[in-house]
Amino acid sequence: MDLSLIGIGSGNPDHLTLQAVRALTEADLVLIPRKGADKADLADLRHAILNALPRKPPVVEVDLPERDPAIADYATRVDRWHDAIARCWATALRDARPGGTGRVAVMVWGDPSLYDSSLRIAARVADHLPLTVRVVPGITAVQALCAAHAMPLNTVGAPVTITTGRQLRERGWGAGPDTLVVMLDGDCAFTTLDPAGVHIAWTAFAGMAQEVSIAGPLAEVGPRILAARAAARADHGWIMDTYRLQRGPHA
């Protein structure tokens, strides 16, 4: 069985590459994860993308487990969660493709290489099923963020750190690169920083019709971002947002 992990960008069908369109159109089966009623839009967006293809492949929806909050250690909690998801994928594949053959696709937000665990989960599945894994790259949230603000990711000749809200909140912004891109931040970790001399470029739903973008000095626009984020989440029931922080010149 061939398993393709296909980057689909932020959910805008126009983010699909020609390679992704071909892989999805030729798939014998697409697994669509479901993460509960409050995130039903995410599954619906995947269906909308498939509906726009020249040929919609067969689909199986998979209800995903949640992380176990009783496991205190973060790494262990995520590791066990990945194990549980892999079991769900394996069960769905055995049921839908009992012969163990064919081309199966999983649609991944952004790209499978960046803050996404689909490759780790696929490796677990491959321990139990004959599986060949390949990746179709997609537009990442970082690229969509930069496009939303028409800005380069890095300053001239300077490095960039891509991190998570949890890391920024727990470890702060040290003496490393003066450009940070922060992902997976449900608690607005930028509020823990001294805003003096920091520029922020923030975008939610990058590349989609409901895109919201705010940029400026953190001390000035930080409260506006908090309000806009809360309103967008209330309107849609979920939110995907990313931001770039820059110390010193921000262009």
Short mmCIF file of C-alpha atoms in Angstrom, two decimals:
data_model
loop_
_atom_site.label_atom_id
_atom_site.label_comp_id
_atom_site.label_asym_id
_atom_site.label_seq_id
_atom_site.Cartn_x
_atom_site.Cartn_y
_atom_site.Cartn_z
CA MET A 1 0.00 0.00 0.00
CA ASP A 2 1.22 3.49 -0.89
CA LEU A 3 0.43 6.24 1.61
CA SER A 4 0.78 9.84 0.42
CA LEU A 5 0.89 12.65 2.97
CA ILE A 6 -0.27 15.63 0.98
CA GLY A 7 0.29 19.20 2.11
CA ILE A 8 -2.85 21.24 1.38
CA GLY A 9 -1.84 24.68 2.63
CA SER A 10 -4.15 26.59 4.94
CA GLY A 11 -7.40 25.23 3.53
CA ASN A 12 -7.73 27.45 0.48
CA PRO A 13 -8.19 25.10 -2.51
CA ASP A 14 -5.95 27.45 -4.52
CA HIS A 15 -3.06 26.40 -2.27
CA LEU A 16 -3.02 22.92 -3.78
CA THR A 17 -0.05 22.27 -6.05
CA LEU A 18 -0.54 20.45 -9.34
CA GLN A 19 1.30 17.51 -7.76
CA ALA A 20 -1.22 17.47 -4.90
CA VAL A 21 -4.19 17.63 -7.27
CA ARG A 22 -2.79 14.70 -9.22
CA ALA A 23 -2.11 12.62 -6.12
CA LEU A 24 -5.58 13.23 -4.69
CA THR A 25 -7.33 12.61 -7.99
CA GLU A 26 -5.52 9.30 -8.46
CA ALA A 27 -5.99 8.10 -4.86
CA ASP A 28 -8.03 4.96 -4.22
CA LEU A 29 -8.91 6.25 -0.75
CA VAL A 30 -8.55 9.43 1.29
CA LEU A 31 -8.51 9.29 5.09
CA ILE A 32 -10.14 12.36 6.64
CA PRO A 33 -9.59 12.82 10.37
CA ARG A 34 -12.37 14.13 12.57
CA LYS A 35 -11.48 15.97 15.76
CA GLY A 36 -14.89 16.45 17.38
CA ALA A 37 -17.90 18.59 16.62
CA ASP A 38 -16.21 21.89 17.46
CA LYS A 39 -13.64 21.27 14.72
CA ALA A 40 -16.02 19.83 12.15
CA ASP A 41 -15.12 22.72 9.83
CA LEU A 42 -11.65 21.21 9.38
CA ALA A 43 -13.10 17.99 7.98
CA ASP A 44 -15.64 19.95 5.94
CA LEU A 45 -12.85 22.00 4.38
CA ARG A 46 -11.10 18.82 3.30
CA HIS A 47 -14.34 17.62 1.70
CA ALA A 48 -14.71 20.97 -0.07
CA ILE A 49 -11.22 20.63 -1.51
CA LEU A 50 -11.97 17.11 -2.74
CA ASN A 51 -15.31 18.22 -4.21
CA ALA A 52 -13.43 20.72 -6.38
CA LEU A 53 -11.23 18.03 -7.94
CA PRO A 54 -11.83 16.61 -11.42
CA ARG A 55 -12.54 13.29 -9.71
CA LYS A 56 -13.42 12.92 -6.03
CA PRO A 57 -11.78 9.79 -4.59
CA PRO A 58 -13.53 7.51 -2.05
CA VAL A 59 -13.33 8.87 1.49
CA VAL A 60 -13.22 7.28 4.94
CA GLU A 61 -13.55 9.50 7.98
CA VAL A 62 -11.57 8.59 11.09
CA ASP A 63 -12.48 9.81 14.57
CA LEU A 64 -9.25 10.76 16.30
CA PRO A 65 -8.58 10.28 20.02
CA GLU A 66 -7.69 13.21 22.27
CA ARG A 67 -4.52 13.60 24.31
CA ASP A 68 -4.75 12.10 27.77
CA PRO A 69 -4.58 15.02 30.24
CA ALA A 70 -3.74 12.56 33.05
CA ILE A 71 -0.25 12.11 31.55
CA ALA A 72 1.74 14.98 33.04
CA ASP A 73 4.87 14.82 30.90
CA TYR A 74 4.26 16.62 27.61
CA ALA A 75 6.52 14.43 25.45
CA THR A 76 5.04 11.23 26.84
CA ARG A 77 1.52 12.57 26.43
CA VAL A 78 2.12 13.38 22.76
CA ASP A 79 3.92 10.07 22.15
CA ARG A 80 0.98 8.06 23.53
CA TRP A 81 -1.40 10.21 21.50
CA HIS A 82 0.49 9.44 18.31
CA ASP A 83 0.35 5.73 19.15
CA ALA A 84 -3.44 5.97 19.52
CA ILE A 85 -3.85 7.86 16.25
CA ALA A 86 -1.69 5.29 14.45
CA ARG A 87 -3.97 2.54 15.71
CA CYS A 88 -6.98 4.44 14.32
CA TRP A 89 -5.29 4.85 10.94
CA ALA A 90 -4.29 1.18 10.82
CA THR A 91 -7.79 0.00 11.68
CA ALA A 92 -9.33 2.24 9.04
CA LEU A 93 -6.87 1.04 6.40
CA ARG A 94 -7.43 -2.63 7.21
CA ASP A 95 -11.20 -2.17 7.04
CA ALA A 96 -11.22 -0.12 3.83
CA ARG A 97 -8.38 -1.88 1.99
CA PRO A 98 -8.40 -5.48 3.31
CA GLY A 99 -6.09 -6.59 0.51
CA GLY A 100 -3.43 -4.19 1.78
CA THR A 101 -2.93 -2.57 -1.62
CA GLY A 102 -3.77 0.67 -3.37
CA ARG A 103 -3.00 4.37 -3.09
CA VAL A 104 -4.15 6.08 0.09
CA ALA A 105 -3.90 9.80 0.77
CA VAL A 106 -3.99 11.87 3.96
CA MET A 107 -4.50 15.62 3.58
CA VAL A 108 -2.21 17.56 5.89
CA TRP A 109 -2.64 21.23 6.80
CA GLY A 110 0.36 23.19 5.59
CA ASP A 111 3.18 20.76 4.93
CA PRO A 112 3.99 17.43 6.64
CA SER A 113 7.51 18.63 7.47
CA LEU A 114 6.63 21.55 9.74
CA TYR A 115 5.04 21.11 13.18
CA ASP A 116 2.96 18.21 11.98
CA SER A 117 3.21 14.62 13.17
CA SER A 118 1.71 12.78 10.21
CA LEU A 119 5.11 11.38 9.22
CA ARG A 120 5.69 10.08 12.76
CA ILE A 121 2.25 8.50 12.81
CA ALA A 122 2.73 6.96 9.37
CA ALA A 123 6.00 5.40 10.58
CA ARG A 124 4.09 3.78 13.43
CA VAL A 125 1.47 2.44 11.02
CA ALA A 126 4.24 1.05 8.80
CA ASP A 127 5.40 -1.07 11.74
CA HIS A 128 2.16 -3.04 11.42
CA LEU A 129 1.15 -2.73 7.75
CA PRO A 130 3.15 -3.02 4.53
CA LEU A 131 3.36 0.64 3.68
CA THR A 132 5.37 2.90 1.40
CA VAL A 133 5.20 6.52 2.53
CA ARG A 134 5.75 9.52 0.30
CA VAL A 135 5.24 13.26 0.79
CA VAL A 136 3.65 15.81 -1.49
CA PRO A 137 4.83 19.19 -0.16
CA GLY A 138 2.41 22.00 0.52
CA ILE A 139 2.35 25.70 1.36
CA THR A 140 3.21 26.16 5.02
CA ALA A 141 1.61 28.52 7.51
CA VAL A 142 4.90 30.42 7.54
CA GLN A 143 4.70 31.07 3.81
CA ALA A 144 1.02 32.03 4.05
CA LEU A 145 1.81 34.43 6.91
CA CYS A 146 4.54 36.17 4.91
CA ALA A 147 2.26 36.39 1.88
CA ALA A 148 -0.54 37.91 3.97
CA HIS A 149 1.78 40.72 5.07
CA ALA A 150 3.77 40.92 1.81
CA MET A 151 6.95 40.64 3.86
CA PRO A 152 10.13 38.59 3.68
CA LEU A 153 10.57 35.97 6.38
CA ASN A 154 14.10 37.00 7.32
CA THR A 155 16.10 40.20 7.43
CA VAL A 156 19.15 40.40 5.17
CA GLY A 157 21.57 37.57 5.91
CA ALA A 158 19.99 36.85 9.30
CA PRO A 159 18.70 33.57 10.73
CA VAL A 160 15.14 32.80 11.83
CA THR A 161 13.81 30.64 14.63
CA ILE A 162 10.52 28.81 14.14
CA THR A 163 9.04 27.74 17.45
CA THR A 164 5.81 27.12 19.32
CA GLY A 165 3.81 29.21 21.73
CA ARG A 166 4.56 26.72 24.50
CA GLN A 167 8.30 27.02 23.97
CA LEU A 168 8.17 30.82 23.90
CA ARG A 169 6.03 30.95 27.03
CA GLU A 170 8.20 28.51 29.00
CA ARG A 171 11.67 29.52 27.79
CA GLY A 172 11.24 33.11 26.68
CA TRP A 173 13.07 34.82 23.83
CA GLY A 174 16.75 34.35 24.46
CA ALA A 175 19.84 35.73 22.82
CA GLY A 176 19.32 33.84 19.55
CA PRO A 177 17.95 35.15 16.26
CA ASP A 178 16.04 38.44 16.32
CA THR A 179 13.29 36.95 14.16
CA LEU A 180 10.86 34.41 15.60
CA VAL A 181 7.96 32.71 13.90
CA VAL A 182 5.53 31.32 16.44
CA MET A 183 3.07 28.54 15.66
CA LEU A 184 0.62 26.44 17.67
CA ASP A 185 0.03 29.21 20.19
CA GLY A 186 -3.37 28.90 21.80
CA ASP A 187 -2.48 31.19 24.70
CA CYS A 188 -0.92 34.20 22.95
CA ALA A 189 2.60 33.75 24.33
CA PHE A 190 3.63 37.16 22.96
CA THR A 191 1.87 38.66 25.98
CA THR A 192 4.65 37.26 28.18
CA LEU A 193 7.32 39.37 26.40
CA ASP A 194 8.58 42.87 27.09
CA PRO A 195 7.03 44.57 24.05
CA ALA A 196 9.59 47.38 23.84
CA GLY A 197 11.25 47.41 20.42
CA VAL A 198 9.33 44.35 19.17
CA HIS A 199 7.32 44.32 15.93
CA ILE A 200 4.63 41.68 15.37
CA ALA A 201 2.95 40.51 12.17
CA TRP A 202 -0.01 38.28 13.03
CA THR A 203 -2.46 36.45 10.75
CA ALA A 204 -5.34 34.09 11.38
CA PHE A 205 -6.86 31.90 8.64
CA ALA A 206 -4.02 32.88 6.32
CA GLY A 207 -4.96 32.67 2.66
CA MET A 208 -8.64 32.01 3.34
CA ALA A 209 -11.71 34.20 2.86
CA GLN A 210 -11.91 34.92 6.59
CA GLU A 211 -8.23 35.95 6.84
CA VAL A 212 -7.46 38.54 9.54
CA SER A 213 -4.07 40.27 9.70
CA ILE A 214 -2.66 42.87 12.07
CA ALA A 215 0.90 44.21 12.18
CA GLY A 216 2.75 46.89 14.09
CA PRO A 217 4.67 47.56 17.30
CA LEU A 218 3.74 44.86 19.80
CA ALA A 219 3.01 47.38 22.55
CA GLU A 220 0.53 49.12 20.25
CA VAL A 221 -1.23 46.30 18.41
CA GLY A 222 -0.95 43.48 20.97
CA PRO A 223 -4.34 44.27 22.57
CA ARG A 224 -5.96 44.52 19.12
CA ILE A 225 -4.63 41.08 18.23
CA LEU A 226 -6.02 39.59 21.45
CA ALA A 227 -9.46 41.04 20.71
CA ALA A 228 -9.43 40.03 17.04
CA ARG A 229 -8.27 36.53 17.89
CA ALA A 230 -11.02 36.06 20.49
CA ALA A 231 -13.68 37.34 18.10
CA ALA A 232 -12.50 35.12 15.21
CA ARG A 233 -12.45 32.07 17.43
CA ALA A 234 -15.93 32.82 18.71
CA ASP A 235 -17.22 33.27 15.16
CA HIS A 236 -15.75 30.03 13.77
CA GLY A 237 -15.36 27.79 16.81
CA TRP A 238 -11.66 27.29 16.03
CA ILE A 239 -8.73 29.30 14.82
CA MET A 240 -5.38 28.77 13.11
CA ASP A 241 -2.99 31.67 13.51
CA THR A 242 0.71 32.35 13.20
CA TYR A 243 2.87 35.36 13.85
CA ARG A 244 6.34 36.72 13.30
CA LEU A 245 8.16 38.68 16.01
CA GLN A 246 11.05 40.93 15.09
CA ARG A 247 13.50 42.76 17.31
CA GLY A 248 14.98 45.85 15.68
CA PRO A 249 14.28 46.67 12.00
CA HIS A 250 11.36 44.54 10.86
CA ALA A 251 11.62 44.73 7.07
#
